Short mmCIF file of C-alpha atoms in Angstrom, two decimals:
data_model
loop_
_atom_site.label_atom_id
_atom_site.label_comp_id
_atom_site.label_asym_id
_atom_site.label_seq_id
_atom_site.Cartn_x
_atom_site.Cartn_y
_atom_site.Cartn_z
CA MET A 1 -7.79 -4.80 12.09
CA ALA A 2 -9.99 -3.67 14.91
CA ALA A 3 -13.49 -4.79 15.74
CA ALA A 4 -16.08 -3.43 18.15
CA GLU A 5 -18.13 -5.66 20.41
CA ALA A 6 -21.63 -5.77 18.92
CA VAL A 7 -24.68 -5.84 21.11
CA VAL A 8 -27.10 -8.41 19.67
CA PRO A 9 -29.96 -6.16 18.57
CA ARG A 10 -33.60 -6.71 19.40
CA PRO A 11 -35.64 -7.73 16.33
CA ARG A 12 -37.56 -4.46 16.54
CA ALA A 13 -34.42 -2.34 16.45
CA LEU A 14 -32.84 -4.51 13.80
CA ALA A 15 -35.81 -3.96 11.49
CA SER A 16 -34.91 -0.32 11.06
CA HIS A 17 -31.46 -1.25 9.75
CA LEU A 18 -32.12 -4.19 7.44
CA PRO A 19 -33.59 -3.12 4.06
CA HIS A 20 -36.99 -4.53 3.24
CA LEU A 21 -37.24 -6.45 6.53
CA SER A 22 -40.68 -5.02 7.17
CA ARG A 23 -41.85 -6.49 3.87
CA LEU A 24 -40.26 -9.83 4.64
CA SER A 25 -42.08 -9.93 7.95
CA ARG A 26 -45.34 -9.99 6.04
CA LEU A 27 -44.40 -13.09 4.11
CA ARG A 28 -46.46 -16.13 4.92
CA ASP A 29 -43.43 -18.34 5.44
CA SER A 30 -42.18 -17.04 8.77
CA ARG A 31 -39.45 -19.68 8.79
CA LEU A 32 -37.70 -17.81 5.97
CA VAL A 33 -37.63 -14.64 8.08
CA ARG A 34 -36.29 -16.49 11.09
CA GLY A 35 -33.64 -18.09 8.89
CA LEU A 36 -32.49 -14.70 7.57
CA LEU A 37 -32.28 -13.24 11.08
CA VAL A 38 -30.29 -16.19 12.38
CA GLY A 39 -27.90 -15.92 9.43
CA VAL A 40 -27.28 -12.20 9.95
CA LEU A 41 -26.74 -12.62 13.69
CA ALA A 42 -24.34 -15.49 13.06
CA LEU A 43 -22.30 -13.30 10.73
CA LEU A 44 -22.22 -10.54 13.31
CA GLY A 45 -20.98 -12.93 15.96
CA SER A 46 -18.28 -14.39 13.71
CA GLY A 47 -16.85 -11.00 12.84
CA VAL A 48 -17.56 -11.42 9.10
CA LEU A 49 -19.90 -8.43 9.09
CA PRO A 50 -18.59 -5.11 10.40
CA PRO A 51 -19.32 -4.39 14.07
CA SER A 52 -22.43 -2.31 14.70
CA THR A 53 -22.86 1.02 16.33
CA ALA A 54 -25.43 1.46 19.05
CA LEU A 55 -28.94 1.37 17.61
CA ALA A 56 -31.30 4.26 18.12
CA ASP A 57 -33.53 3.92 21.18
CA ALA A 58 -37.23 3.42 20.58
CA SER A 59 -37.95 6.81 22.16
CA SER A 60 -35.93 8.70 19.53
CA ASP A 61 -37.79 11.32 17.53
CA ALA A 62 -35.12 11.39 14.81
CA GLN A 63 -32.06 9.53 13.51
CA GLY A 64 -28.55 10.90 13.10
CA LEU A 65 -26.89 10.08 16.44
CA THR A 66 -24.32 7.27 16.47
CA ALA A 67 -22.13 5.77 19.18
CA PRO A 68 -20.37 2.41 19.61
CA ALA A 69 -22.51 -0.49 20.78
CA SER A 70 -19.95 -1.19 23.48
CA PHE A 71 -16.99 0.54 25.05
CA ARG A 72 -14.30 -0.49 27.55
CA ILE A 73 -12.85 1.69 30.25
CA ALA A 74 -9.91 1.29 32.61
CA PRO A 75 -10.60 -0.13 36.09
CA TYR A 76 -10.75 2.38 38.90
CA GLY A 77 -7.14 3.11 39.91
CA GLY A 78 -5.91 0.43 37.50
CA LYS A 79 -3.91 0.22 34.32
CA PRO A 80 -5.00 2.74 31.64
CA ARG A 81 -6.45 1.43 28.40
CA PRO A 82 -4.27 1.72 25.27
CA ASP A 83 -4.19 5.14 23.64
CA ARG A 84 -6.43 4.00 20.78
CA GLU A 85 -9.21 3.17 23.28
CA LYS A 86 -9.36 6.27 25.45
CA HIS A 87 -11.87 8.36 23.55
CA ILE A 88 -15.39 7.20 22.74
CA LEU A 89 -16.59 8.23 19.29
CA ILE A 90 -20.02 9.93 19.36
CA ARG A 91 -21.39 11.68 16.27
CA TYR A 92 -24.49 13.57 15.24
CA ASP A 93 -24.73 14.52 11.59
CA ARG A 94 -27.83 15.31 9.55
CA GLY A 95 -26.15 17.42 6.88
CA ALA A 96 -25.79 20.68 8.81
CA PRO A 97 -22.51 22.63 8.48
CA ARG A 98 -20.12 21.74 11.29
CA GLY A 99 -19.58 24.38 13.94
CA GLU A 100 -22.91 26.11 13.29
CA GLU A 101 -24.45 27.06 16.66
CA ASN A 102 -28.20 26.56 16.73
CA GLY A 103 -28.91 25.80 20.36
CA SER A 104 -28.39 22.02 20.15
CA THR A 105 -27.59 20.06 23.31
CA LEU A 106 -25.79 16.77 23.96
CA THR A 107 -26.69 14.92 27.15
CA MET A 108 -24.74 11.98 28.62
CA ASP A 109 -26.25 10.09 31.55
CA VAL A 110 -25.06 7.14 33.69
CA THR A 111 -27.45 7.65 36.62
CA ASP A 112 -28.87 4.14 36.31
CA SER A 113 -25.35 2.66 36.51
CA SER A 114 -23.94 4.81 39.30
CA ASP A 115 -22.35 1.82 41.03
CA VAL A 116 -20.26 1.13 37.90
CA LEU A 117 -19.84 4.38 35.97
CA ARG A 118 -19.01 8.06 36.38
CA LEU A 119 -18.64 10.90 33.86
CA LYS A 120 -15.91 13.49 33.47
CA LYS A 121 -16.49 16.50 31.23
CA TYR A 122 -13.89 18.08 28.96
CA GLY A 123 -13.72 21.23 26.88
CA ASN A 124 -16.09 24.18 27.16
CA GLY A 125 -19.85 24.52 27.23
CA CYS A 126 -20.66 21.56 29.52
CA SER A 127 -22.21 21.46 32.98
CA GLY A 128 -23.73 18.93 35.38
CA THR A 129 -22.63 16.22 37.80
CA ASP A 130 -20.47 13.13 37.42
CA LEU A 131 -23.67 11.20 36.63
CA ARG A 132 -25.31 13.51 34.10
CA ILE A 133 -23.65 16.14 31.91
CA VAL A 134 -25.26 18.50 29.38
CA CYS A 135 -23.18 20.20 26.67
CA HIS A 136 -24.21 23.03 24.34
CA VAL A 137 -22.94 22.09 20.90
CA GLY A 138 -23.41 22.90 17.22
CA GLU A 139 -25.98 21.37 14.94
CA ALA A 140 -23.40 18.78 13.84
CA TYR A 141 -21.28 17.07 16.50
CA ASP A 142 -18.16 14.90 16.63
CA SER A 143 -16.68 13.98 20.02
CA TRP A 144 -13.18 13.65 18.54
CA THR A 145 -13.03 17.12 17.03
CA ASP A 146 -15.51 19.24 19.03
CA ALA A 147 -14.18 20.85 22.21
CA ALA A 148 -17.10 19.75 24.37
CA GLY A 149 -18.18 16.41 25.75
CA ALA A 150 -17.72 13.85 28.50
CA LEU A 151 -15.94 10.53 28.98
CA PRO A 152 -17.15 7.55 31.03
CA HIS A 153 -14.93 6.41 33.90
CA ALA A 154 -15.09 3.56 36.40
CA ALA A 155 -16.83 4.25 39.70
CA PRO A 156 -14.74 3.75 42.87
CA ALA A 157 -16.68 0.62 43.90
CA SER A 158 -16.53 -1.07 40.48
CA LYS A 159 -14.30 -3.98 39.53
CA PRO A 160 -13.15 -5.54 36.23
CA GLY A 161 -15.98 -7.22 34.42
CA ASP A 162 -18.73 -4.92 35.73
CA LYS A 163 -21.02 -3.45 33.08
CA GLY A 164 -23.15 -0.32 32.94
CA GLU A 165 -25.06 1.73 30.39
CA LEU A 166 -24.23 5.15 28.99
CA HIS A 167 -27.33 6.92 27.68
CA VAL A 168 -26.63 9.60 25.07
CA SER A 169 -29.22 12.00 23.66
CA PHE A 170 -29.01 14.87 21.19
CA ARG A 171 -31.67 17.60 20.94
CA ASP A 172 -31.45 19.68 17.79
CA ALA A 173 -32.57 23.27 17.31
CA LYS A 174 -36.06 22.12 16.26
CA GLY A 175 -36.53 20.12 19.45
CA LYS A 176 -36.17 16.69 17.85
CA VAL A 177 -34.33 14.20 20.06
CA SER A 178 -32.11 11.26 19.06
CA ARG A 179 -31.09 8.71 21.69
CA VAL A 180 -28.60 5.83 21.77
CA THR A 181 -27.30 3.58 24.52
CA THR A 182 -23.74 2.22 24.79
CA ARG A 183 -22.89 -0.70 27.03
CA VAL A 184 -19.73 0.11 28.99
CA GLU A 185 -17.54 -2.59 30.56
CA VAL A 186 -14.88 -2.03 33.20
CA GLY A 187 -11.56 -3.53 32.16
CA GLY A 188 -11.16 -6.27 29.62
CA PRO A 189 -8.51 -8.06 27.59
CA VAL A 190 -5.77 -5.97 26.01
CA LEU A 191 -3.85 -7.69 23.23
CA ALA A 192 -0.25 -6.70 22.55
CA LEU A 193 2.05 -7.83 19.71
CA ARG A 194 5.66 -8.82 20.13
CA GLU A 195 7.99 -6.22 18.70
CA GLN A 196 10.92 -7.49 16.67
CA ASP A 197 14.21 -5.83 15.96
CA THR A 198 15.08 -5.20 12.34
CA LEU A 199 15.13 -8.51 10.50
CA ARG A 200 18.19 -9.29 8.38
CA VAL A 201 17.50 -11.81 5.66
CA ASP A 202 19.27 -13.28 2.63
CA PRO A 203 17.98 -12.53 -0.88
CA GLY A 204 15.98 -15.17 -2.69
CA LYS A 205 15.53 -17.26 0.47
CA GLU A 206 12.57 -18.11 2.71
CA HIS A 207 12.37 -16.54 6.14
CA ALA A 208 9.91 -17.59 8.86
CA VAL A 209 8.56 -14.90 11.21
CA THR A 210 7.37 -15.87 14.70
CA LEU A 211 4.14 -14.36 16.00
CA GLY A 212 3.81 -13.41 19.65
CA VAL A 213 0.56 -12.14 21.24
CA ARG A 214 0.20 -11.29 24.95
CA ASN A 215 -2.91 -10.46 26.98
CA THR A 216 -1.91 -7.54 29.17
CA GLY A 217 -5.47 -6.79 30.33
CA GLU A 218 -7.64 -7.83 33.27
CA LEU A 219 -10.05 -10.30 31.60
CA PRO A 220 -9.59 -13.36 29.32
CA ALA A 221 -9.46 -13.09 25.54
CA ASP A 222 -11.38 -15.81 23.69
CA GLY A 223 -9.68 -15.98 20.32
CA PHE A 224 -7.96 -13.29 18.30
CA THR A 225 -7.10 -12.23 14.76
CA VAL A 226 -3.85 -10.84 13.41
CA THR A 227 -3.69 -8.81 10.20
CA ALA A 228 -0.34 -8.17 8.53
CA THR A 229 0.38 -5.97 5.51
CA VAL A 230 3.59 -7.12 3.85
CA ASP A 231 5.38 -4.71 1.54
CA GLU A 232 6.83 -5.46 -1.87
CA GLY A 233 9.82 -7.78 -1.79
CA LEU A 234 8.46 -10.07 0.95
CA ALA A 235 5.76 -12.15 -0.73
CA PRO A 236 4.33 -14.90 1.56
CA VAL A 237 5.38 -18.25 0.04
CA ARG A 238 3.50 -20.57 2.40
CA ARG A 239 -0.23 -19.99 2.69
CA SER A 240 -2.01 -21.54 5.67
CA ARG A 241 -5.70 -22.41 5.70
CA SER A 242 -5.88 -20.39 8.94
CA CYS A 243 -5.43 -17.21 6.90
CA ASP A 244 -6.86 -15.20 4.01
CA TYR A 245 -4.52 -13.54 1.50
CA LEU A 246 -5.13 -10.49 -0.68
CA SER A 247 -2.56 -8.90 -2.98
CA HIS A 248 -2.86 -5.23 -3.91
CA GLY A 249 -0.41 -2.69 -5.28
CA GLY A 250 2.66 -4.88 -4.77
CA ALA A 251 1.79 -5.57 -1.12
CA THR A 252 0.00 -8.55 0.43
CA THR A 253 -2.51 -8.42 3.28
CA VAL A 254 -2.69 -11.54 5.46
CA LEU A 255 -5.59 -12.07 7.89
CA CYS A 256 -5.18 -15.04 10.27
CA ARG A 257 -7.85 -16.19 12.76
CA PHE A 258 -7.19 -18.16 15.94
CA PRO A 259 -10.65 -18.94 17.38
CA GLY A 260 -9.48 -21.63 19.83
CA ALA A 261 -6.74 -19.62 21.53
CA ARG A 262 -7.95 -18.48 24.97
CA LEU A 263 -5.55 -16.08 26.64
CA GLU A 264 -5.95 -15.51 30.34
CA PRO A 265 -4.48 -12.27 31.72
CA GLY A 266 -0.71 -12.61 31.45
CA ASP A 267 -0.81 -15.44 28.89
CA GLU A 268 1.05 -15.44 25.59
CA ALA A 269 0.41 -17.20 22.29
CA HIS A 270 3.27 -18.04 19.91
CA VAL A 271 3.15 -19.24 16.30
CA GLY A 272 6.58 -20.10 14.91
CA ASP A 273 5.72 -20.07 11.19
CA TRP A 274 3.05 -17.36 11.13
CA LEU A 275 4.60 -15.65 8.07
CA VAL A 276 6.99 -17.46 5.74
CA LEU A 277 8.34 -14.83 3.40
CA GLY A 278 10.18 -15.14 0.09
CA THR A 279 12.70 -12.32 -0.14
CA SER A 280 13.54 -10.19 -3.17
CA ARG A 281 16.75 -10.64 -5.17
CA THR A 282 17.08 -6.89 -5.80
CA LEU A 283 15.36 -4.84 -3.09
CA MET A 284 17.47 -3.89 -0.08
CA TYR A 285 14.70 -2.73 2.26
CA SER A 286 11.17 -3.77 3.04
CA SER A 287 8.80 -3.92 6.02
CA PHE A 288 5.53 -5.27 7.32
CA ARG A 289 3.04 -4.03 9.88
CA ALA A 290 0.69 -6.06 12.00
CA THR A 291 -2.48 -5.43 14.04
CA VAL A 292 -4.09 -7.74 16.59
CA ALA A 293 -7.75 -7.70 17.68
CA LEU A 294 -10.20 -9.91 19.53
CA LEU A 295 -12.07 -12.42 17.42
CA GLY A 296 -15.81 -12.32 16.79
CA SER A 297 -17.98 -10.10 18.96
CA GLY A 298 -15.26 -9.24 21.49
CA ALA A 299 -13.78 -5.76 21.33
CA ASP A 300 -10.43 -4.78 22.78
CA ASN A 301 -10.42 -1.50 20.92
CA GLY A 302 -12.88 0.30 23.15
CA GLY A 303 -15.70 0.11 20.64
CA LEU A 304 -13.87 2.18 18.05
CA ASP A 305 -14.96 -0.03 15.19
CA GLY A 306 -13.96 -0.05 11.54
CA SER A 307 -16.16 2.94 10.75
CA SER A 308 -14.17 5.25 13.01
CA ARG A 309 -11.27 7.36 11.84
CA SER A 310 -8.74 5.79 14.18
CA THR A 311 -9.14 2.24 12.94
CA ALA A 312 -10.55 2.52 9.42
CA GLU A 313 -8.29 1.03 6.77
CA PRO A 314 -8.66 1.46 3.00
CA THR A 315 -10.33 -1.64 1.60
CA PRO A 316 -7.98 -3.20 -0.95
CA SER A 317 -9.52 -4.01 -4.30
CA GLY A 318 -9.47 -7.63 -5.39
CA THR A 319 -10.50 -11.00 -4.01
CA SER A 320 -9.23 -12.44 -0.76
CA ARG A 321 -8.27 -16.12 -1.05
CA ARG A 322 -8.08 -18.68 1.75
CA GLY A 323 -4.79 -20.53 2.03
CA THR A 324 -4.65 -24.29 1.55
CA GLY A 325 -1.57 -25.20 3.61
CA ALA A 326 -1.37 -26.61 7.13
CA ALA A 327 -3.30 -24.84 9.88
CA LEU A 328 -1.40 -22.58 12.28
CA VAL A 329 -1.45 -23.81 15.88
CA PRO A 330 -0.70 -21.23 18.61
CA GLN A 331 1.24 -22.40 21.65
CA VAL A 332 -0.39 -20.74 24.67
CA GLY A 333 1.27 -20.36 28.05
CA LYS A 334 2.32 -17.91 30.73
CA ALA A 335 4.34 -14.90 29.69
CA ARG A 336 7.97 -15.63 29.01
CA GLY A 337 10.76 -13.71 30.65
CA GLY A 338 13.74 -12.28 28.86
CA SER A 339 14.13 -9.18 26.74
CA GLU A 340 11.10 -9.59 24.47
CA LYS A 341 9.06 -6.41 24.08
CA TYR A 342 5.32 -6.20 23.46
CA SER A 343 3.42 -3.23 22.06
CA GLU A 344 -0.23 -2.27 22.62
CA ALA A 345 -0.12 0.18 19.70
CA LYS A 346 -2.65 -0.31 16.93
CA ASP A 347 0.09 -0.99 14.36
CA VAL A 348 3.42 -2.69 15.06
CA TRP A 349 6.00 -2.16 12.32
CA THR A 350 8.93 -4.45 11.54
CA LYS A 351 11.74 -3.29 9.27
CA VAL A 352 13.50 -5.82 7.04
CA ARG A 353 16.99 -5.56 5.51
CA ILE A 354 17.61 -7.83 2.52
CA ALA A 355 21.32 -8.53 1.85
CA ASN A 356 21.44 -7.23 -1.71
CA HIS A 357 24.36 -4.98 -2.63
CA PRO A 358 24.43 -1.87 -4.83
CA ASP A 359 27.60 -0.94 -6.72
CA TYR A 360 27.71 2.82 -6.96
CA ALA A 361 30.02 4.73 -9.33
CA VAL A 362 30.36 8.49 -9.60
CA LEU A 363 29.07 9.84 -12.91
CA SER A 364 29.72 13.14 -14.70
CA GLU A 365 28.73 14.37 -18.16
CA LEU A 366 29.37 17.69 -19.99
CA SER A 367 27.41 19.63 -22.58
CA ALA A 368 27.66 23.13 -24.03
CA ALA A 369 25.92 26.16 -22.51
CA GLU A 370 25.49 29.74 -23.77
CA GLY A 371 28.45 32.07 -23.68
CA GLY A 372 31.05 29.33 -23.66
CA GLY A 373 29.78 27.83 -20.42
CA ARG A 374 29.22 24.20 -19.54
CA ARG A 375 26.28 22.17 -18.27
CA LEU A 376 27.35 19.55 -15.77
CA LYS A 377 25.29 16.45 -15.03
CA VAL A 378 26.85 14.93 -11.93
CA GLY A 379 25.70 12.06 -9.71
CA LEU A 380 25.86 8.30 -9.44
CA ARG A 381 25.20 5.14 -11.41
CA ASN A 382 24.25 1.81 -9.83
CA ASP A 383 26.13 -1.08 -11.47
CA GLY A 384 25.04 -3.62 -8.85
CA MET A 385 21.95 -5.71 -8.12
CA GLY A 386 20.84 -3.89 -4.96
CA ASP A 387 17.87 -1.55 -5.34
CA ALA A 388 17.81 0.76 -2.31
CA GLN A 389 14.30 2.03 -3.10
CA GLU A 390 14.88 5.01 -0.82
CA ALA A 391 11.24 5.54 0.17
CA ASN A 392 11.17 2.17 1.95
CA GLY A 393 14.20 2.47 4.13
CA GLY A 394 16.83 4.95 3.07
CA GLY A 395 20.02 3.90 1.32
CA GLY A 396 20.43 7.12 -0.61
CA ALA A 397 23.74 8.85 -1.21
CA THR A 398 25.17 12.34 -0.96
CA LEU A 399 27.19 14.04 -3.70
CA VAL A 400 30.09 16.27 -2.69
CA LEU A 401 31.12 18.32 -5.74
CA THR A 402 34.19 20.58 -5.53
CA LEU A 403 34.68 22.92 -8.49
CA PRO A 404 37.94 24.65 -9.48
CA ASP A 405 38.56 27.90 -7.65
CA GLY A 406 36.99 30.88 -9.40
CA THR A 407 34.32 28.87 -11.22
CA ASP A 408 31.19 30.93 -11.77
CA VAL A 409 28.10 28.81 -11.00
CA ARG A 410 25.29 30.26 -13.10
CA LYS A 411 22.61 27.69 -12.23
CA GLU A 412 22.36 25.03 -9.55
CA PRO A 413 19.71 22.36 -8.74
CA MET A 414 16.52 23.80 -7.23
CA GLU A 415 13.45 22.23 -5.64
CA GLU A 416 9.94 23.64 -5.30
CA ILE A 417 9.00 24.06 -1.64
CA ASP A 418 5.69 25.81 -2.32
CA GLU A 419 3.77 27.02 -5.32
CA ASP A 420 6.24 29.05 -7.40
CA GLU A 421 8.72 29.10 -4.50
CA PHE A 422 12.06 27.35 -4.89
CA GLU A 423 15.18 26.84 -2.86
CA PRO A 424 18.59 25.24 -3.65
CA VAL A 425 18.87 21.47 -3.32
CA CYS A 426 22.52 21.68 -2.26
CA ARG A 427 24.34 23.27 0.62
CA HIS A 428 27.54 24.96 -0.44
CA HIS A 429 30.62 26.54 1.09
CA GLU A 430 32.83 28.44 -1.31
CA SER A 431 33.34 26.07 -4.28
CA THR A 432 32.07 22.87 -2.61
CA TYR A 433 28.45 21.74 -3.04
CA THR A 434 26.91 19.00 -0.88
CA CYS A 435 23.76 17.54 -2.43
CA PRO A 436 21.40 14.66 -1.57
CA LEU A 437 20.87 12.09 -4.32
CA ASN A 438 17.98 9.71 -4.78
CA ALA A 439 18.63 5.99 -4.71
CA ALA A 440 19.10 4.43 -8.14
CA ALA A 441 17.71 1.09 -9.32
CA PRO A 442 20.15 -1.46 -10.82
CA GLY A 443 21.39 -0.05 -14.12
CA GLY A 444 19.91 3.36 -13.31
CA SER A 445 21.38 6.68 -12.31
CA SER A 446 20.61 9.71 -10.17
CA THR A 447 22.07 13.04 -11.26
CA LEU A 448 21.87 16.79 -10.65
CA ASP A 449 22.36 19.61 -13.17
CA PHE A 450 24.68 22.63 -12.84
CA GLU A 451 25.65 25.37 -15.31
CA VAL A 452 29.10 26.91 -14.89
CA ARG A 453 31.38 29.40 -16.61
CA LYS A 454 35.00 30.37 -16.14
CA GLY A 455 35.16 33.20 -13.65
CA GLU A 456 37.27 36.32 -13.84
CA GLY A 457 40.93 35.62 -13.11
CA MET A 458 40.76 32.06 -14.46
CA GLY A 459 43.12 31.24 -17.29
CA HIS A 460 41.80 31.17 -20.86
CA GLY A 461 43.24 27.77 -21.54
CA GLU A 462 42.67 26.04 -18.23
CA ALA A 463 40.80 26.36 -14.98
CA ALA A 464 42.48 27.91 -12.00
CA GLY A 465 44.42 25.61 -9.72
CA SER A 466 44.43 22.01 -10.94
CA GLY A 467 41.69 22.83 -13.43
CA LEU A 468 39.80 19.69 -12.37
CA ALA A 469 36.56 19.22 -10.48
CA LYS A 470 36.20 16.46 -7.90
CA ALA A 471 33.01 14.47 -7.36
CA ALA A 472 32.71 12.12 -4.37
CA LEU A 473 29.85 9.95 -3.11
CA ARG A 474 28.97 9.53 0.52
CA ILE A 475 26.90 6.36 0.79
CA GLY A 476 24.05 6.48 3.29
CA ASP A 477 24.11 2.78 4.21
CA THR A 478 27.52 1.17 4.74
CA GLY A 479 26.30 -1.88 6.68
CA ALA A 480 27.93 -5.18 5.80
CA ASP A 481 24.71 -6.57 4.30
CA HIS A 482 24.53 -3.60 1.91
CA ALA A 483 28.24 -2.83 1.42
CA ASP A 484 29.37 -1.43 -1.93
CA PRO A 485 31.67 -4.13 -3.39
CA ASP A 486 33.81 -1.56 -5.24
CA ALA A 487 34.15 1.66 -3.27
CA ALA A 488 37.15 2.83 -5.33
CA ASN A 489 34.91 4.23 -8.08
CA ASN A 490 32.90 6.33 -5.66
CA THR A 491 35.30 9.25 -6.24
CA GLY A 492 36.44 10.78 -9.51
CA THR A 493 37.82 13.94 -11.13
CA PHE A 494 36.97 15.59 -14.44
CA ASP A 495 37.65 18.79 -16.38
CA PRO A 496 34.46 20.90 -16.22
CA PHE A 497 35.64 22.96 -19.21
CA GLY A 498 36.74 20.07 -21.40
CA PRO A 499 35.53 19.31 -24.95
CA VAL A 500 31.77 19.17 -25.49
CA PRO A 501 29.43 18.35 -28.42
CA ALA A 502 29.24 21.06 -31.07
CA GLU A 503 26.18 23.25 -31.42
CA ALA A 504 23.25 21.70 -33.27
CA GLY A 505 23.44 22.37 -37.02
CA SER A 506 27.20 22.97 -37.05
CA GLY A 507 27.71 20.24 -39.65
CA PRO A 508 27.69 16.46 -39.81
CA GLY A 509 30.39 14.50 -38.13
CA THR A 510 31.77 17.30 -35.99
CA GLY A 511 29.99 16.44 -32.74
CA LEU A 512 31.93 15.26 -29.68
CA VAL A 513 30.47 13.53 -26.63
CA VAL A 514 32.44 13.66 -23.38
CA ALA A 515 31.71 11.14 -20.64
CA CYS A 516 33.85 11.62 -17.55
CA VAL A 517 33.74 8.76 -15.11
CA LEU A 518 36.25 7.77 -12.42
CA GLY A 519 38.74 10.54 -13.10
CA GLY A 520 39.03 10.38 -16.85
CA CYS A 521 37.31 11.84 -19.94
CA VAL A 522 36.68 9.74 -23.03
CA VAL A 523 36.23 11.66 -26.31
CA ILE A 524 34.00 9.80 -28.81
CA ALA A 525 34.12 11.05 -32.38
CA GLY A 526 30.92 11.60 -34.33
CA SER A 527 29.67 8.69 -36.40
CA ALA A 528 29.92 10.63 -39.65
CA VAL A 529 33.69 11.13 -39.16
CA LEU A 530 34.18 7.39 -38.63
CA TRP A 531 32.16 6.68 -41.75
CA ARG A 532 34.29 9.07 -43.85
CA ARG A 533 37.52 7.50 -42.57
CA LYS A 534 36.22 4.08 -43.51
CA ARG A 535 35.48 5.34 -47.03
#
């Protein structure tokens, strides 16, 4: 969760952005108006309302130009800001098609703050000095996608904490001008999250996750928030009153606020029971991601607020609920030594391995095909409790199918790689096919379909060579916490030209079903035959 530092707007500028404020100002009870303004400003300062963009200057002829209310830049010759904070987001959009050239100009000016700021142009179509740059742009403009613009930088004589103003104006083809001003600060706090190695947890147990936040910037951080999105299989079981909780689509979002934690440059905050997770009894893999940001009106994300593409998150549907358990108390102190790693990335991911075990068994089934051929359904069945749920961490398997020499493969598994374009799923060399299989849930299976016929030179009564096909599983995850408890049934043989069910309509009681698992074929007589024998 990222928040931009909001400049407290003047009442005159605020009036243009609050609906019906002009009518409220005409009410006789002016105390009501003052109360509404105080309430809105309090929400802005607390971070409950989204951070604002810079408001249009009074001298603007038209609306449409937006920029962050504040922006942070690296100190001159100092540590660069995190990647997510290096590009200021400036937009002009009044419905014109993007890229249409109509003689519009974008002007960026820091002349009044020359002791603090400088400008550096990028792309094509810009000219000027390091204090004022003019760019020829289209009728719609976006500084992140258009190849023309300028970035503010710290002046040589500036120091961390200095502030200046960036004045931005946009003149459209009709001569109308929009203006905004962004307050730019040199340096600032930079919050980094402790990275954790893959967590290994037991199923059905509680696991406490320790939070670590470090200020790697040049200025203090007064409070911070941490937002975590916890995937399915790791539901938070303890809910602190320091946090809000929202469940959506099997995942849970946790937003925790720490308003009293002041982090000087180099300080760390630790919370030992930040997340207490209840782990799944079936899933083998899960994960959670976390984001840290300054609390309230502070902005460590360079002014790229929640309306920008880099930080915007889909708003989950549902109602967020405040926890009722004990408050979380950060322990603040100087940075610890050791091997702990901290990341300034917007999102820090943690993978989780849950010690549930699958029990794979090779599976093969036969059915009749035209011309005396056979359809083979070959793959795996999961007889265990572990659900690899491949999309969340892997754990799939590979099938290695070796057919008798001379077998004619008429059809093999295909996948669509583009509209009406297909390619084989399996790699093959001579009579051996190597195919990826999807993970299977407990009690489920994952199979692939082949169609084969006896090739020329094969005997009429048996397949060439041994006459048997061999199916073997290569398991993707053989770690001890996910080990297959019975690996012996991961390989099996079967006769690909063995008995199969009779053709439909060939008469009651004559059907045969062949299920070949673990090297043997079981022939099950049709129910009508059993019934007749009983009679």
